[in-house]
Amino acid sequence: MRLGVAILAAGQGTRMRSRLPKVLHPLAGRPLLAHVLDAAHALGAEPVCVVYGHGGEAVRSALAAARCTWVEQAEQHGTGHALMQAMPELRDVDRILVLYGDVPLIASATLRGLVDAAAHTGLGLLTVSLDHPDGYGRIVRGADGRVLRIVEEKDATPEERAIQEINTGFLVGDRARLADWLGRIGRGNAQGEYYLTDVIGLAVDDGVDVATAHPASLEEVAGVNDRVQLAALERHFQRRQAEVLMRAGVSLSDPARFDLRGRLSAGIDVSIDVNVLIEGEVHLADGVSIGPNCVLRDCSIGPETQVFANCVIEGAAIGAGARIGPFSRLRPDAELAAGVHVGNFVEIKKSQVGAGSKVNHLSYVGDSAIGRGVNVGAGTITCNYDGANKHRTLIGDGAFIGSNTALVAPVEVGAGATIGAGSVITRPAPPDKLTLARGRQVTIEHWERPKKKPKPTE
Ligand code: UD1
Ligand code: CA
């Protein structure tokens, strides 16, 4: 059985009050539509068609890398009309599953359940019962419990409006039969639209038994119409991710103040304090602790390493037992070996720092290779940029760089070398020797401070 998917995403989304098309608004850092595409691909569906309309070009270019077939619905005449646009692209499949670009949290397990439920009947709907069904199409069932049709709220009688079982919109059907029913729906309704939901009544007239399935949670079928709903789904999504992590051995000081916009792989006994934002691909080994207010993006942190408050770590790799922060910034290609200490207001970029080395205060280390057991004093700056090109600084094992040193690259400090505080190092500093490059201290004997001239008396 070959399954194709149509994702309806042509709606205007006016209630977002945004220049950005609704389906591009991010949830956990990714466009709503990307989440729906994931759900479709998890089913192995092919092709996956996206029916786009308003802001279409922006949607296509934002998701240019997505594996899907784009179908334009230039004018929006309803959900039935939207699916009609995709039918030519779906001509080779047996079944069609309809998803929505603005309903991002649908679980693939739920969709699988819907597809399975409809395996023999040829048509299936995902429904839920709501205490307040206002605004939704209602599922009208006969005395025997069989689905008879869907009535849209605007077309419903007061009795029908009292029905609590609603149409989530998710539907699966036999392709050939759907094509036939779609060809027979009209737009003689309150909204003058082609309602996809009208295929249900036509199918029942043809003797088809309509299967129903149900989602595991209401959030799965919740659509995003405005930013309030978007924020609510974001919180729900984050809570779910947090629970998965906690069950796997990660302590979160407050799961409500944890945001994962990407993928986190974590060992056991990892602890994460409040207001930590994790983006991209992040790996935290066993026993890592992350202090409050940190941003971690595309980085990996070795076992037992402690990251204190307010660090921003991006594209860096940190070894075991390191101590980072508070207030450290590690930028792309910072590679810190085991036991490295990096302290406050230290920025490290594109540099290797060897085991046990320390850069504890107020430093910039860029384009450098620092050996093992090096002590980089407070205020040390690698002057890696000459205004046109970047150059490297090499510091050998066991070197000691005095405070407030400027290392003007390209430059090399030998192993075991000591650099006197306040030096501007522009030439190689030999190993195991003290090198100084600063004005010599002098004391002027017999010098006197100037005294104020007495004011002339009038
Ligand atoms: C639809 C259902 C309703 C269901 C509700 C669930 C119909 C007629 N009604 O109502 O039974 O309870 O969803 O939320 O299907 N779209 C297009 N092109 C169009 C029109 C819509 O792509 O021409 C897309 C929208 O972008 C949206 C989805 O289809 O993602 C649903 O459209 P919407 O207008 O929200 O449908 P409702 O009237 O809410
Ligand atoms: Ca809707």
Coordinates of C-alpha atoms and ligand atoms in Angstrom, one line a residue:
M1 CA 0.0 0.0 0.0
R2 CA 1.6 3.2 -1.1
L3 CA 0.8 6.2 1.1
G4 CA 1.0 9.8 -0.1
V5 CA 0.5 12.9 2.0
A6 CA -1.0 16.3 1.3
I7 CA -0.2 19.0 3.8
L8 CA -2.6 21.9 3.5
A9 CA -0.8 25.1 4.2
A10 CA -2.3 27.8 1.9
G11 CA -4.3 29.6 4.6
Q12 CA -3.6 33.3 5.2
G13 CA -2.9 33.2 8.9
T14 CA -4.0 36.8 9.4
R15 CA -4.4 36.4 13.1
M16 CA -0.7 36.0 13.5
R17 CA -0.4 39.7 12.5
S18 CA 2.9 38.9 10.9
R19 CA 4.9 39.5 7.7
L20 CA 6.1 35.9 8.1
P21 CA 3.8 33.3 6.6
K22 CA 2.2 31.4 9.5
V23 CA 3.7 28.0 8.8
L24 CA 7.2 29.5 9.0
H25 CA 6.8 30.7 12.5
P26 CA 9.1 28.7 14.7
L27 CA 8.3 26.1 17.3
A28 CA 11.3 24.9 19.2
G29 CA 13.4 26.8 16.7
R30 CA 12.0 25.2 13.5
P31 CA 9.2 26.2 11.2
L32 CA 5.8 24.8 12.1
L33 CA 5.7 23.2 8.6
A34 CA 9.0 21.4 9.2
H35 CA 7.5 19.6 12.2
V36 CA 4.6 18.4 10.0
L37 CA 7.0 17.3 7.3
D38 CA 8.8 15.2 9.9
A39 CA 5.6 13.5 10.9
A40 CA 4.8 12.7 7.2
H41 CA 8.3 11.3 6.6
A42 CA 8.2 9.2 9.7
L43 CA 5.4 7.3 8.1
G44 CA 7.5 6.7 5.0
A45 CA 4.9 8.5 2.9
E46 CA 5.9 9.4 -0.7
P47 CA 5.3 11.9 -2.2
V48 CA 4.6 14.5 0.5
C49 CA 2.9 17.4 -1.2
V50 CA 2.7 20.9 0.4
V51 CA -0.2 23.0 -0.8
Y52 CA 1.0 26.6 -0.4
G53 CA -0.6 29.9 -1.2
H54 CA -0.1 33.1 0.8
G55 CA 3.6 33.9 1.0
G56 CA 4.3 30.9 -1.0
E57 CA 7.7 31.9 -2.3
A58 CA 9.0 32.6 1.2
V59 CA 7.7 29.2 2.4
R60 CA 9.4 27.4 -0.5
S61 CA 12.7 29.2 -0.1
A62 CA 12.8 28.8 3.7
L63 CA 12.2 25.0 3.3
A64 CA 14.1 24.6 0.0
A65 CA 16.0 21.6 1.4
A66 CA 12.9 19.8 2.5
R67 CA 11.9 16.6 0.7
C68 CA 8.5 17.5 -0.6
T69 CA 6.5 18.4 -3.7
W70 CA 5.2 22.0 -3.8
V71 CA 1.7 22.6 -5.1
E72 CA 0.4 26.1 -5.5
Q73 CA -3.2 27.0 -4.6
A74 CA -3.3 30.5 -6.0
E75 CA -6.8 31.3 -4.6
Q76 CA -8.1 29.7 -1.5
H77 CA -11.5 28.2 -2.0
G78 CA -11.5 25.8 0.9
T79 CA -9.9 22.7 2.2
G80 CA -11.6 20.5 -0.5
H81 CA -10.2 22.8 -3.2
A82 CA -6.8 22.7 -1.6
L83 CA -6.6 18.9 -1.8
M84 CA -7.9 19.0 -5.4
Q85 CA -4.7 21.0 -6.3
A86 CA -2.5 18.2 -5.0
M87 CA -4.4 15.3 -6.6
P88 CA -2.3 15.3 -9.8
E89 CA 0.9 14.9 -7.8
L90 CA -0.6 12.0 -5.8
R91 CA -1.9 10.1 -8.8
D92 CA 0.5 7.1 -8.2
V93 CA -0.4 6.4 -4.5
D94 CA -3.1 4.1 -3.1
R95 CA -3.9 6.2 0.0
I96 CA -3.8 9.9 0.8
L97 CA -3.3 11.3 4.2
V98 CA -4.3 14.9 4.8
L99 CA -2.2 16.9 7.3
Y100 CA -2.1 20.7 8.1
G101 CA 0.8 23.0 8.0
D102 CA -0.3 24.8 11.1
V103 CA -1.0 21.7 13.3
P104 CA 2.6 20.9 14.2
L105 CA 2.5 18.4 17.1
I106 CA 0.7 15.6 15.4
A107 CA 2.4 12.4 16.4
S108 CA 3.4 9.9 13.8
A109 CA 2.0 7.1 16.0
T110 CA -1.4 8.7 15.9
L111 CA -1.2 9.0 12.1
R112 CA -0.2 5.4 11.9
G113 CA -3.2 4.5 14.0
L114 CA -5.5 6.5 11.7
V115 CA -4.1 4.9 8.6
D116 CA -4.4 1.4 10.2
A117 CA -8.0 2.1 11.3
A118 CA -9.0 3.0 7.8
A119 CA -7.1 0.1 6.2
H120 CA -10.3 -1.8 5.4
T121 CA -12.9 0.9 5.1
G122 CA -11.0 3.2 2.7
L123 CA -11.8 6.3 4.6
G124 CA -10.8 7.4 8.1
L125 CA -11.1 10.5 10.3
L126 CA -9.2 11.6 13.4
T127 CA -11.7 13.0 15.9
V128 CA -11.8 14.1 19.5
S129 CA -14.6 15.1 21.9
L130 CA -14.3 18.6 23.4
D131 CA -16.2 20.2 26.3
H132 CA -16.2 23.4 24.1
P133 CA -16.5 22.3 20.5
D134 CA -17.1 25.8 19.2
G135 CA -15.7 26.6 15.8
Y136 CA -15.1 23.1 14.7
G137 CA -16.9 20.8 12.3
R138 CA -19.1 18.3 14.2
I139 CA -19.1 14.6 13.6
V140 CA -22.7 13.6 13.0
R141 CA -23.3 9.9 13.8
G142 CA -26.4 7.7 13.2
A143 CA -28.3 5.8 15.9
D144 CA -26.0 2.9 15.4
G145 CA -23.0 5.1 16.0
R146 CA -21.8 5.1 12.4
V147 CA -20.4 8.4 11.1
L148 CA -22.9 9.9 8.7
R149 CA -21.3 13.3 7.8
I150 CA -19.5 16.3 9.1
V151 CA -21.3 19.6 9.5
E152 CA -19.4 22.8 9.7
E153 CA -20.3 25.0 12.6
K154 CA -21.5 27.8 10.3
D155 CA -23.9 25.3 8.6
A156 CA -25.0 23.5 11.7
T157 CA -28.4 23.4 13.4
P158 CA -28.5 24.1 17.2
E159 CA -28.9 20.4 17.8
E160 CA -25.8 19.7 15.7
R161 CA -23.9 22.4 17.5
A162 CA -24.4 20.5 20.7
I163 CA -22.4 17.6 19.4
Q164 CA -19.1 17.4 21.2
E165 CA -17.2 15.1 18.8
I166 CA -15.3 17.3 16.4
N167 CA -13.4 16.9 13.2
T168 CA -9.7 17.5 13.7
G169 CA -9.3 17.8 10.0
F170 CA -6.9 14.8 9.7
L171 CA -8.2 12.4 7.2
V172 CA -7.0 9.4 5.2
G173 CA -8.7 7.9 2.2
D174 CA -8.4 5.7 -0.8
R175 CA -7.0 7.9 -3.6
A176 CA -9.2 6.9 -6.4
R177 CA -12.4 7.2 -4.3
L178 CA -11.3 10.6 -2.9
A179 CA -10.7 11.8 -6.4
D180 CA -14.3 10.8 -7.3
W181 CA -15.8 12.4 -4.2
L182 CA -13.8 15.6 -4.5
G183 CA -15.1 15.9 -8.0
R184 CA -18.7 15.8 -6.7
I185 CA -18.5 18.3 -3.8
G186 CA -19.9 21.8 -4.4
R187 CA -19.7 25.1 -2.6
G188 CA -23.3 25.6 -1.7
N189 CA -22.6 26.3 1.9
A190 CA -22.4 29.2 4.4
Q191 CA -18.8 30.0 3.4
G192 CA -19.1 29.4 -0.4
E193 CA -16.1 27.0 -0.1
Y194 CA -15.3 23.5 -1.3
Y195 CA -15.4 21.7 2.0
L196 CA -13.1 18.6 2.2
T197 CA -15.4 17.5 5.0
D198 CA -18.2 17.0 2.4
V199 CA -16.5 13.9 1.1
I200 CA -17.7 12.1 4.3
G201 CA -21.4 12.4 3.4
L202 CA -20.7 11.3 -0.2
A203 CA -18.7 8.3 1.0
V204 CA -21.5 7.3 3.3
D205 CA -24.0 7.6 0.5
D206 CA -21.7 5.2 -1.5
G207 CA -22.0 2.7 1.4
V208 CA -18.5 3.4 2.8
D209 CA -18.0 2.8 6.5
V210 CA -16.0 5.7 7.9
A211 CA -13.4 4.7 10.5
T212 CA -12.4 7.0 13.3
A213 CA -9.2 7.2 15.3
H214 CA -8.2 9.5 18.2
P215 CA -5.0 11.3 19.2
A216 CA -3.3 10.6 22.4
S217 CA -3.5 14.3 23.5
L218 CA -5.4 17.4 22.4
E219 CA -2.2 19.2 21.7
E220 CA -1.5 16.9 18.9
V221 CA -4.4 18.2 16.9
A222 CA -4.2 21.8 18.1
G223 CA -3.8 24.4 15.3
V224 CA -1.8 27.6 15.5
N225 CA -3.9 30.6 14.6
D226 CA -2.3 33.3 16.7
R227 CA 0.8 33.8 18.8
V228 CA -0.9 32.9 22.0
Q229 CA -1.7 29.4 20.7
L230 CA 1.8 29.2 19.3
A231 CA 3.3 30.0 22.7
A232 CA 1.1 27.4 24.4
L233 CA 2.2 24.7 22.0
E234 CA 5.8 25.7 22.5
R235 CA 5.5 25.2 26.2
H236 CA 3.8 21.9 25.7
F237 CA 6.5 20.7 23.4
Q238 CA 9.2 21.8 25.7
R239 CA 7.6 20.2 28.7
R240 CA 7.4 16.9 26.7
Q241 CA 11.1 17.1 25.8
A242 CA 12.0 18.0 29.4
E243 CA 10.2 14.9 30.6
V244 CA 12.0 12.6 28.2
L245 CA 15.3 14.0 29.4
M246 CA 14.4 13.8 33.1
R247 CA 13.4 10.1 32.7
A248 CA 16.7 9.5 31.0
G249 CA 18.7 10.7 34.0
V250 CA 19.0 14.5 33.4
S251 CA 18.1 16.8 36.3
L252 CA 16.3 20.0 35.3
S253 CA 16.1 22.5 38.1
D254 CA 12.9 23.8 36.6
P255 CA 11.5 22.1 33.5
A256 CA 9.4 25.2 32.8
R257 CA 12.6 27.2 32.3
F258 CA 14.4 24.9 30.0
D259 CA 14.4 25.3 26.2
L260 CA 15.7 22.7 23.7
R261 CA 15.6 23.9 20.1
G262 CA 17.4 21.0 18.5
R263 CA 18.8 17.7 19.8
L264 CA 20.4 17.0 23.1
S265 CA 22.1 13.8 23.8
A266 CA 23.0 13.5 27.5
G267 CA 24.5 11.0 29.8
I268 CA 23.3 10.3 33.3
D269 CA 23.5 12.6 36.2
V270 CA 23.6 15.6 34.0
S271 CA 22.2 18.6 35.8
I272 CA 20.9 21.7 34.1
D273 CA 19.9 24.8 36.1
V274 CA 17.2 27.3 35.1
N275 CA 17.0 29.4 31.9
V276 CA 19.3 27.3 29.9
L277 CA 18.8 27.4 26.1
I278 CA 20.1 24.5 24.0
E279 CA 20.2 24.8 20.2
G280 CA 21.4 22.6 17.4
E281 CA 23.2 19.4 18.3
V282 CA 24.5 19.3 21.8
H283 CA 26.1 16.4 23.7
L284 CA 26.6 16.5 27.5
A285 CA 28.5 13.5 28.9
D286 CA 27.8 11.9 32.3
G287 CA 28.0 14.2 35.3
V288 CA 28.1 17.5 33.4
S289 CA 26.5 20.4 35.2
I290 CA 25.3 23.5 33.5
G291 CA 24.7 26.6 35.6
P292 CA 21.8 29.1 35.1
N293 CA 21.3 31.3 32.0
C294 CA 23.7 29.5 29.7
V295 CA 23.3 29.2 25.9
L296 CA 24.7 26.0 24.4
R297 CA 24.7 25.6 20.6
D298 CA 26.3 22.8 18.6
C299 CA 28.8 21.8 21.2
S300 CA 29.9 18.8 23.2
I301 CA 31.0 18.8 26.8
G302 CA 33.0 16.0 28.4
P303 CA 32.2 14.0 31.6
E304 CA 32.1 15.8 35.0
T305 CA 32.7 19.2 33.4
Q306 CA 31.1 22.2 35.2
V307 CA 29.8 25.1 33.3
F308 CA 28.9 28.0 35.7
A309 CA 26.3 30.7 35.2
N310 CA 25.9 32.9 32.1
C311 CA 28.1 31.1 29.6
V312 CA 27.6 31.2 25.8
I313 CA 29.1 28.1 24.2
E314 CA 28.8 27.6 20.4
G315 CA 30.6 25.2 18.2
A316 CA 33.1 24.2 20.9
A317 CA 34.3 20.8 22.2
I318 CA 35.2 20.6 25.9
G319 CA 36.9 17.7 27.5
A320 CA 36.4 16.0 30.8
G321 CA 36.6 17.7 34.2
A322 CA 36.8 21.2 32.8
R323 CA 35.5 24.3 34.6
I324 CA 34.0 27.0 32.5
G325 CA 32.6 30.3 33.6
P326 CA 30.8 32.2 35.0
F327 CA 30.5 34.5 32.0
S328 CA 32.7 32.7 29.5
R329 CA 32.2 32.7 25.8
L330 CA 33.4 29.8 23.8
R331 CA 33.1 30.3 20.0
P332 CA 33.3 27.9 17.1
D333 CA 36.3 25.6 17.0
A334 CA 37.4 26.2 20.5
E335 CA 38.8 22.8 21.6
L336 CA 39.4 22.5 25.3
A337 CA 41.1 19.4 26.6
A338 CA 40.5 17.7 30.0
G339 CA 40.7 19.8 33.1
V340 CA 40.9 23.2 31.4
H341 CA 39.7 26.2 33.4
V342 CA 38.2 29.1 31.6
G343 CA 36.9 32.0 33.8
N344 CA 34.9 35.2 33.6
F345 CA 35.0 37.4 30.5
V346 CA 37.2 35.1 28.6
E347 CA 36.5 34.6 24.9
I348 CA 38.1 31.6 23.0
K349 CA 37.7 31.1 19.3
K350 CA 39.3 28.6 16.9
S351 CA 41.9 27.5 19.4
Q352 CA 43.1 24.4 21.1
V353 CA 43.8 24.6 24.8
G354 CA 45.8 21.6 26.3
A355 CA 45.0 19.6 29.3
G356 CA 45.0 21.4 32.6
S357 CA 45.6 24.9 31.1
K358 CA 44.0 27.9 32.7
V359 CA 42.6 31.1 31.2
N360 CA 40.8 32.5 34.1
H361 CA 40.1 36.1 33.6
L362 CA 39.4 38.8 31.0
S363 CA 41.2 37.3 28.0
Y364 CA 40.8 36.8 24.3
V365 CA 42.3 33.7 22.8
G366 CA 41.8 33.4 19.0
D367 CA 43.5 31.2 16.3
S368 CA 45.8 29.8 18.9
A369 CA 47.3 26.5 20.0
I370 CA 48.0 26.4 23.8
G371 CA 49.8 23.4 25.2
R372 CA 49.3 21.6 28.5
G373 CA 49.6 23.1 31.9
V374 CA 49.8 26.6 30.6
N375 CA 48.7 29.6 32.8
V376 CA 47.3 32.5 30.8
G377 CA 47.2 35.5 33.1
A378 CA 44.4 38.0 33.4
G379 CA 43.9 40.3 30.5
T380 CA 46.0 38.4 28.0
I381 CA 45.0 39.1 24.4
T382 CA 46.1 37.2 21.3
C383 CA 46.3 39.9 18.6
N384 CA 45.3 37.6 15.9
Y385 CA 44.1 40.1 13.3
D386 CA 46.2 42.6 11.5
G387 CA 43.3 44.3 9.8
A388 CA 43.6 42.1 6.7
N389 CA 44.5 38.5 7.8
K390 CA 44.3 36.3 10.8
H391 CA 47.5 34.8 12.3
R392 CA 48.2 32.0 14.8
T393 CA 49.7 32.1 18.3
L394 CA 51.5 29.1 19.6
I395 CA 52.2 28.6 23.3
G396 CA 54.2 25.6 24.4
D397 CA 53.5 23.3 27.4
G398 CA 53.9 24.7 30.8
A399 CA 54.3 28.3 29.7
F400 CA 53.3 31.1 32.0
I401 CA 51.9 34.3 30.4
G402 CA 51.9 37.2 32.7
S403 CA 48.8 39.4 33.1
N404 CA 48.0 42.0 30.5
T405 CA 50.2 40.5 27.8
A406 CA 49.5 41.2 24.1
L407 CA 50.7 38.3 21.9
V408 CA 51.0 39.8 18.4
A409 CA 50.5 37.0 16.0
P410 CA 52.0 35.2 14.2
V411 CA 54.1 34.5 17.3
E412 CA 55.3 31.6 19.4
V413 CA 56.0 31.2 23.1
G414 CA 58.2 28.2 23.9
A415 CA 57.5 25.5 26.3
G416 CA 58.2 26.5 29.9
A417 CA 58.6 30.1 28.9
T418 CA 57.6 32.9 31.3
I419 CA 56.3 36.2 29.9
G420 CA 56.4 39.2 32.2
A421 CA 53.2 41.0 32.9
G422 CA 52.3 43.8 30.6
S423 CA 54.4 42.6 27.7
V424 CA 53.8 43.1 24.0
I425 CA 55.3 40.0 22.5
T426 CA 56.0 40.3 18.7
R427 CA 58.9 37.9 18.3
P428 CA 59.5 34.3 19.4
A429 CA 59.9 33.9 23.2
P430 CA 62.3 31.0 23.8
P431 CA 61.5 28.0 26.0
D432 CA 62.2 28.0 29.7
K433 CA 63.3 31.7 29.8
L434 CA 61.8 34.9 31.1
T435 CA 60.9 37.2 28.3
L436 CA 59.7 40.8 29.0
A437 CA 58.7 43.4 26.5
R438 CA 57.8 46.5 28.3
G439 CA 59.3 49.8 29.4
R440 CA 61.7 49.3 32.3
Q441 CA 60.6 50.7 35.6
V442 CA 62.6 53.8 36.7
T443 CA 62.4 55.9 39.8
I444 CA 63.5 59.6 39.5
E445 CA 65.4 60.6 42.6
H446 CA 65.0 64.2 43.9
W447 CA 61.8 64.7 41.9
E448 CA 59.2 67.0 43.4
R449 CA 55.5 67.3 42.7
P450 CA 54.6 70.7 41.2
K451 CA 53.0 72.9 43.8
K452 CA 50.1 75.3 43.1
K453 CA 51.1 78.9 42.5
P454 CA 49.8 81.2 45.2
K455 CA 46.8 83.3 43.9
P456 CA 47.7 86.9 43.3
T457 CA 46.1 89.1 46.0
E458 CA 44.1 92.1 44.9
Ligands
UD1_1 C1 -11.5 22.8 9.1 C2 -12.6 21.8 8.9 C3 -13.3 21.6 10.2 C4 -12.4 21.2 11.3 C5 -11.3 22.2 11.4 C6 -10.2 21.8 12.3 C7 -13.3 22.0 6.6 C8 -14.3 22.5 5.6 N1 -13.5 22.2 7.9 O1 -12.2 24.0 9.4 O2 -14.3 20.5 10.1 O3 -13.1 21.1 12.5 O4 -10.6 22.5 10.1 O5 -9.3 22.8 12.6 O6 -12.3 21.3 6.2 N2 -6.4 25.6 3.8 C9 -5.8 25.7 2.5 N3 -6.5 26.2 1.5 C10 -7.8 26.7 1.6 C11 -8.4 26.6 2.9 C12 -7.7 26.1 3.9 O7 -4.7 25.3 2.4 O8 -8.4 27.1 0.6 C13 -5.7 25.1 4.9 C14 -5.4 26.1 5.9 O9 -4.1 26.7 5.7 C15 -5.4 25.3 7.2 C16 -6.4 24.2 6.9 O10 -6.5 24.1 5.5 O11 -4.2 24.8 7.6 C17 -7.7 24.3 7.6 O12 -8.3 25.5 7.1 P1 -9.2 26.4 8.0 O13 -9.7 27.5 7.3 O14 -8.6 26.6 9.3 O15 -10.4 25.4 8.3 P2 -11.6 25.5 9.3 O16 -12.6 26.4 8.7 O17 -11.0 25.9 10.6
CA2 CA -8.8 26.2 11.5

